[in-house]
Coordinates of N, CA and C in Angstrom, one line a residue:
R1314 N 74.0 56.8 121.5 CA 74.5 55.8 120.6 C 74.8 54.5 121.4
C1315 N 75.4 54.6 122.6 CA 75.7 53.4 123.4 C 74.4 52.7 123.8
A1316 N 73.4 53.5 124.1 CA 72.1 52.9 124.5 C 71.5 52.1 123.3
M1317 N 71.6 52.7 122.1 CA 71.1 51.9 120.9 C 72.0 50.7 120.8
A1318 N 73.3 50.7 121.0 CA 74.1 49.6 120.9 C 73.7 48.5 121.9
V1319 N 73.4 48.9 123.1 CA 73.0 47.9 124.1 C 71.7 47.2 123.7
E1320 N 70.8 48.0 123.1 CA 69.5 47.4 122.7 C 69.7 46.5 121.5
A1321 N 70.7 46.7 120.7 CA 71.0 45.8 119.5 C 71.6 44.5 119.9
L1322 N 72.1 44.4 121.1 CA 72.8 43.1 121.5 C 71.8 42.0 121.9
P1323 N 72.2 40.8 121.8 CA 71.3 39.7 122.2 C 71.0 39.8 123.7
Q1324 N 69.8 39.4 124.1 CA 69.4 39.5 125.4 C 70.3 38.7 126.4
N1325 N 70.6 37.5 126.1 CA 71.5 36.7 126.9 C 72.7 36.2 126.2
P1326 N 73.6 37.1 125.9 CA 74.8 36.7 125.1 C 75.7 35.8 126.0
P1327 N 76.4 34.8 125.4 CA 77.3 34.0 126.1 C 78.4 34.9 126.7
A1328 N 78.9 34.6 127.8 CA 80.0 35.4 128.4 C 81.2 35.4 127.4
L1329 N 81.7 36.6 127.2 CA 82.9 36.7 126.3 C 84.0 37.3 127.1
R1330 N 85.2 36.7 126.9 CA 86.4 37.2 127.5 C 87.1 38.1 126.4
V1331 N 87.3 39.4 126.8 CA 87.8 40.4 125.8 C 89.1 40.9 126.4
L1332 N 90.2 40.9 125.6 CA 91.4 41.5 125.9 C 91.5 42.8 125.1
V1333 N 91.7 43.9 125.9 CA 91.8 45.2 125.2 C 93.3 45.6 125.3
V1334 N 93.9 45.9 124.2 CA 95.3 46.3 124.1 C 95.5 47.6 123.5
D1335 N 96.0 48.6 124.3 CA 96.2 49.9 123.8 C 97.2 50.6 124.7
D1336 N 98.3 51.3 124.1 CA 99.2 52.0 124.9 C 98.7 53.3 125.5
N1337 N 97.6 53.7 125.0 CA 96.8 54.9 125.6 C 96.0 54.3 126.7
Q1338 N 96.5 54.4 127.9 CA 95.9 53.8 129.1 C 94.4 54.3 129.3
D1339 N 94.2 55.6 129.0 CA 92.9 56.2 129.2 C 91.9 55.5 128.2
A1340 N 92.3 55.4 127.0 CA 91.5 54.8 125.9 C 91.2 53.3 126.3
A1341 N 92.2 52.6 126.7 CA 92.0 51.1 127.0 C 91.1 51.0 128.2
D1342 N 91.3 51.8 129.2 CA 90.5 51.7 130.5 C 89.0 52.1 130.2
T1343 N 88.9 53.1 129.3 CA 87.5 53.6 129.0 C 86.8 52.5 128.2
L1344 N 87.4 51.9 127.3 CA 86.8 50.8 126.6 C 86.4 49.6 127.5
A1345 N 87.3 49.3 128.4 CA 87.0 48.3 129.4 C 85.7 48.7 130.2
L1346 N 85.7 49.9 130.6 CA 84.5 50.4 131.4 C 83.2 50.4 130.6
L1347 N 83.3 50.5 129.3 CA 82.1 50.4 128.4 C 81.7 48.9 128.4
L1348 N 82.6 48.0 128.3 CA 82.3 46.6 128.0 C 81.9 45.8 129.3
E1349 N 82.5 46.1 130.4 CA 82.2 45.3 131.6 C 80.8 45.4 132.1
P1350 N 80.1 46.5 132.1 CA 78.7 46.5 132.5 C 77.8 45.8 131.6
L1351 N 78.3 45.5 130.4 CA 77.5 44.8 129.4 C 77.7 43.3 129.5
G1352 N 78.5 42.8 130.5 CA 78.6 41.4 130.8 C 79.9 40.8 130.2
Y1353 N 80.8 41.6 129.6 CA 82.0 41.1 129.1 C 83.0 41.0 130.2
E1354 N 83.8 40.0 130.2 CA 84.9 39.8 131.1 C 86.1 40.4 130.4
V1355 N 86.7 41.5 131.0 CA 87.7 42.3 130.3 C 89.0 42.3 131.0
H1356 N 90.1 42.1 130.3 CA 91.5 42.3 130.8 C 92.1 43.3 129.9
V1357 N 93.0 44.2 130.5 CA 93.6 45.2 129.7 C 95.1 45.1 129.7
A1358 N 95.7 45.3 128.6 CA 97.2 45.3 128.5 C 97.6 46.6 127.8
Y1359 N 98.7 47.2 128.1 CA 99.1 48.5 127.6 C 100.3 48.4 126.6
E1360 N 100.7 47.2 126.3 CA 101.8 47.0 125.4 C 101.8 45.6 124.8
G1361 N 102.5 45.4 123.7 CA 102.4 44.2 123.0 C 102.9 43.0 123.7
L1362 N 104.0 43.1 124.4 CA 104.5 41.9 125.2 C 103.5 41.5 126.3
G1363 N 103.0 42.6 126.9 CA 101.9 42.3 128.0 C 100.7 41.6 127.4
A1364 N 100.4 42.0 126.1 CA 99.2 41.4 125.5 C 99.5 39.9 125.2
L1365 N 100.7 39.6 124.8 CA 101.1 38.2 124.5 C 101.0 37.3 125.8
R1366 N 101.5 37.9 126.9 CA 101.4 37.2 128.2 C 100.0 37.0 128.6
A1367 N 99.2 38.1 128.4 CA 97.7 38.0 128.8 C 97.0 37.0 128.0
V1368 N 97.3 36.8 126.7 CA 96.6 35.8 125.9 C 96.8 34.4 126.5
K1369 N 98.0 34.2 127.0 CA 98.3 32.8 127.5 C 97.5 32.6 128.9
S1370 N 97.4 33.6 129.7 CA 96.8 33.5 131.0 C 95.3 33.7 131.0
F1371 N 94.8 34.6 130.1 CA 93.4 35.0 130.1 C 92.6 34.3 129.1
D1372 N 93.2 33.8 128.1 CA 92.5 33.0 127.0 C 91.3 33.7 126.5
P1373 N 91.5 34.8 125.8 CA 90.3 35.6 125.4 C 89.6 35.0 124.2
D1374 N 88.3 35.4 124.1 CA 87.5 35.1 122.9 C 87.8 36.1 121.8
A1375 N 88.1 37.3 122.2 CA 88.3 38.4 121.3 C 89.4 39.4 121.8
I1376 N 90.1 39.9 120.9 CA 91.2 40.9 121.3 C 91.0 42.2 120.5
I1377 N 90.8 43.3 121.2 CA 90.7 44.6 120.6 C 92.1 45.2 120.7
L1378 N 92.7 45.3 119.5 CA 94.2 45.6 119.5 C 94.5 46.8 118.8
D1379 N 95.2 47.7 119.5 CA 95.8 48.9 118.8 C 97.0 48.5 118.0
I1380 N 97.2 49.1 116.9 CA 98.3 48.8 116.0 C 99.6 49.5 116.4
G1381 N 99.5 50.7 116.8 CA 100.7 51.5 117.1 C 101.2 51.4 118.5
L1382 N 101.6 50.2 118.9 CA 102.1 49.9 120.3 C 103.6 50.2 120.3
P1383 N 104.2 50.6 121.5 CA 105.6 51.0 121.5 C 106.6 49.9 121.5
D1384 N 106.3 48.7 121.9 CA 107.3 47.6 122.0 C 107.2 46.7 120.7
L1385 N 106.1 46.1 120.6 CA 105.8 45.3 119.4 C 104.5 45.9 118.8
D1386 N 104.5 46.2 117.5 CA 103.3 46.8 116.9 C 102.2 45.7 116.8
G1387 N 101.0 46.2 116.6 CA 99.9 45.3 116.6 C 100.0 44.2 115.6
Y1388 N 100.6 44.5 114.5 CA 100.8 43.5 113.4 C 101.6 42.3 114.0
A1389 N 102.7 42.6 114.6 CA 103.6 41.5 115.2 C 102.9 40.8 116.3
V1390 N 102.1 41.5 117.1 CA 101.3 40.8 118.1 C 100.3 39.8 117.5
A1391 N 99.6 40.3 116.5 CA 98.6 39.5 115.8 C 99.3 38.2 115.2
R1392 N 100.4 38.4 114.5 CA 101.1 37.3 113.9 C 101.5 36.2 115.0
Q1393 N 102.0 36.7 116.1 CA 102.4 35.8 117.1 C 101.2 35.1 117.7
I1394 N 100.1 35.8 117.9 CA 98.9 35.1 118.4 C 98.4 34.1 117.5
R1395 N 98.4 34.4 116.2 CA 98.0 33.4 115.2 C 98.9 32.1 115.2
Q1396 N 100.1 32.2 115.6 CA 101.0 31.1 115.7 C 100.8 30.2 116.9
M1397 N 100.0 30.7 117.9 CA 99.8 30.0 119.1 C 98.7 28.9 118.8
P1398 N 99.0 27.6 119.1 CA 98.1 26.6 118.8 C 96.7 26.7 119.4
T1399 N 96.6 27.3 120.6 CA 95.3 27.4 121.3 C 94.6 28.6 120.9
Q1400 N 95.1 29.5 120.0 CA 94.4 30.7 119.7 C 93.9 30.9 118.3
H1401 N 93.7 29.8 117.6 CA 93.3 29.9 116.2 C 91.9 30.4 116.1
R1402 N 91.0 30.4 117.1 CA 89.7 30.9 117.0 C 89.5 32.3 117.6
V1403 N 90.5 32.8 118.2 CA 90.3 34.2 118.8 C 90.1 35.2 117.7
E1404 N 89.1 36.1 118.0 CA 88.8 37.2 117.0 C 89.7 38.3 117.3
L1405 N 90.5 38.8 116.3 CA 91.4 39.9 116.4 C 90.7 41.1 115.8
I1406 N 90.5 42.1 116.5 CA 89.8 43.4 116.1 C 90.8 44.5 116.3
A1407 N 91.3 45.1 115.2 CA 92.2 46.2 115.2 C 91.4 47.5 115.5
L1408 N 91.9 48.3 116.4 CA 91.3 49.6 116.7 C 92.5 50.6 116.7
S1409 N 92.6 51.3 115.6 CA 93.9 52.0 115.4 C 93.7 53.4 114.8
G1410 N 94.6 54.3 115.1 CA 94.7 55.6 114.5 C 95.3 55.5 113.1
W1411 N 95.9 54.4 112.8 CA 96.5 54.2 111.4 C 95.3 53.8 110.5
C1412 N 94.9 54.6 109.6 CA 93.7 54.2 108.8 C 93.9 54.3 107.3
R1413 N 95.1 54.2 106.8 CA 95.3 54.1 105.4 C 94.9 52.7 104.9
E1414 N 94.6 52.6 103.6 CA 94.3 51.3 103.0 C 95.4 50.3 103.2
E1415 N 96.7 50.8 103.1 CA 97.8 49.9 103.3 C 97.8 49.3 104.7
D1416 N 97.4 50.1 105.7 CA 97.3 49.6 107.1 C 96.3 48.5 107.2
R1417 N 95.1 48.7 106.5 CA 94.1 47.7 106.6 C 94.6 46.4 105.9
L1418 N 95.2 46.5 104.8 CA 95.8 45.3 104.1 C 96.8 44.6 104.9
R1419 N 97.7 45.4 105.5 CA 98.7 44.8 106.4 C 98.1 44.1 107.6
S1420 N 97.0 44.6 108.1 CA 96.3 44.0 109.2 C 95.7 42.6 108.8
A1421 N 95.1 42.6 107.6 CA 94.6 41.3 107.1 C 95.7 40.3 106.9
H1422 N 96.8 40.7 106.4 CA 97.9 39.8 106.2 C 98.5 39.3 107.5
S1423 N 98.3 40.1 108.6 CA 98.8 39.7 109.9 C 97.8 38.8 110.7
G1424 N 96.7 38.6 110.1 CA 95.7 37.7 110.8 C 94.6 38.4 111.5
I1425 N 94.5 39.7 111.3 CA 93.5 40.5 112.0 C 92.1 40.4 111.2
D1426 N 91.1 40.1 112.0 CA 89.8 39.8 111.4 C 89.0 41.1 111.0
S1427 N 89.0 42.1 111.9 CA 88.2 43.3 111.6 C 89.1 44.5 111.9
Y1428 N 88.9 45.6 111.3 CA 89.7 46.8 111.4 C 88.8 48.0 111.6
F1429 N 89.0 48.8 112.7 CA 88.2 50.0 112.9 C 89.2 51.1 113.1
A1430 N 89.0 52.3 112.5 CA 89.8 53.4 112.7 C 89.3 54.2 113.9
K1431 N 90.3 54.7 114.7 CA 89.9 55.6 115.8 C 89.6 57.0 115.3
P1432 N 88.6 57.7 115.9 CA 87.8 57.2 117.0 C 86.7 56.3 116.4
A1433 N 86.5 55.1 116.9 CA 85.5 54.2 116.4 C 84.2 54.4 117.0
D1434 N 83.2 54.1 116.3 CA 81.8 54.1 116.8 C 81.7 53.0 117.8
P1435 N 81.3 53.2 119.0 CA 81.2 52.1 120.0 C 80.2 51.0 119.5
L1436 N 79.2 51.4 118.7 CA 78.2 50.4 118.1 C 78.9 49.4 117.2
Q1437 N 79.9 49.9 116.4 CA 80.7 49.0 115.5 C 81.4 47.9 116.4
I1438 N 82.0 48.4 117.4 CA 82.8 47.4 118.3 C 81.8 46.4 118.9
L1439 N 80.7 46.9 119.4 CA 79.7 46.0 120.1 C 79.1 45.1 119.1
R1440 N 78.9 45.5 117.9 CA 78.4 44.6 116.8 C 79.4 43.5 116.5
A1441 N 80.7 43.9 116.4 CA 81.7 42.9 116.2 C 81.8 41.9 117.3
L1442 N 81.7 42.3 118.5 CA 81.7 41.4 119.7 C 80.4 40.5 119.7
A1443 N 79.3 41.1 119.3 CA 78.1 40.3 119.2 C 78.2 39.2 118.2
R1444 N 78.9 39.4 117.1 CA 79.2 38.4 116.1 C 80.0 37.3 116.7
V1445 N 81.0 37.7 117.5 CA 81.9 36.7 118.1 C 81.1 35.9 119.1
A1446 N 80.2 36.5 119.9 CA 79.3 35.8 120.8 C 78.4 34.8 120.1
A1447 N 77.9 35.2 119.0 CA 77.0 34.3 118.2 C 77.7 33.1 117.7
R1448 N 79.0 33.3 117.2 CA 79.8 32.1 116.8 C 80.1 31.2 118.0
K1449 N 80.4 31.8 119.1 CA 80.8 31.0 120.3 C 79.5 30.2 120.7
N1450 N 78.4 30.9 120.7 CA 77.1 30.2 121.1 C 76.8 29.0 120.1
R1451 N 77.0 29.2 118.8 CA 76.8 28.2 117.8 C 77.7 27.0 118.1
R1452 N 79.0 27.3 118.3 CA 80.0 26.2 118.6 C 79.6 25.4 119.9
S1453 N 79.1 26.2 120.9 CA 78.7 25.6 122.1 C 77.5 24.6 121.9
R1454 N 76.5 25.1 121.1 CA 75.4 24.2 120.8 C 75.8 23.0 120.1
L1455 N 76.7 23.1 119.1 CA 77.1 22.0 118.3 C 77.8 21.0 119.2
R1456 N 78.7 21.4 120.1 CA 79.4 20.5 121.0 C 78.4 19.8 121.9
R1457 N 77.4 20.5 122.4 CA 76.4 19.8 123.3 C 75.5 18.8 122.5
S1458 N 75.3 19.0 121.2 CA 74.5 18.1 120.4 C 75.2 16.9 120.0
N1459 N 76.6 16.9 120.0 CA 77.4 15.8 119.6 C 77.6 14.8 120.7

């Protein structure tokens, strides 16, 4: 599946900075290990407050965010990120074990763009990041043409 996902990605995607936030350290580190060889610059945080600090210092293009974090849940993290003036374009991707319809609705109301239930298909995550890369590439071309 991962090999198919790699083949589905653009040949020369723009470099993306991805913040992975999950209190399950093995899950967060494994996702980072999947993304880094594909050219993504990855930073990992294991709790909500750490994620908020990382957003300010790392300036990610996308954040893959667990909802069930021990200090601040992913909804609160998403709301705080959306209030940051420099983060209005960051893509928030929930990756959570909470998968009821009410969880998905609450995510959308918190400013989360995409929602995947654990265990997620790696291809879904890679496709979501490919869409972020395509948007970043379009914005970059528009800036150069102006």
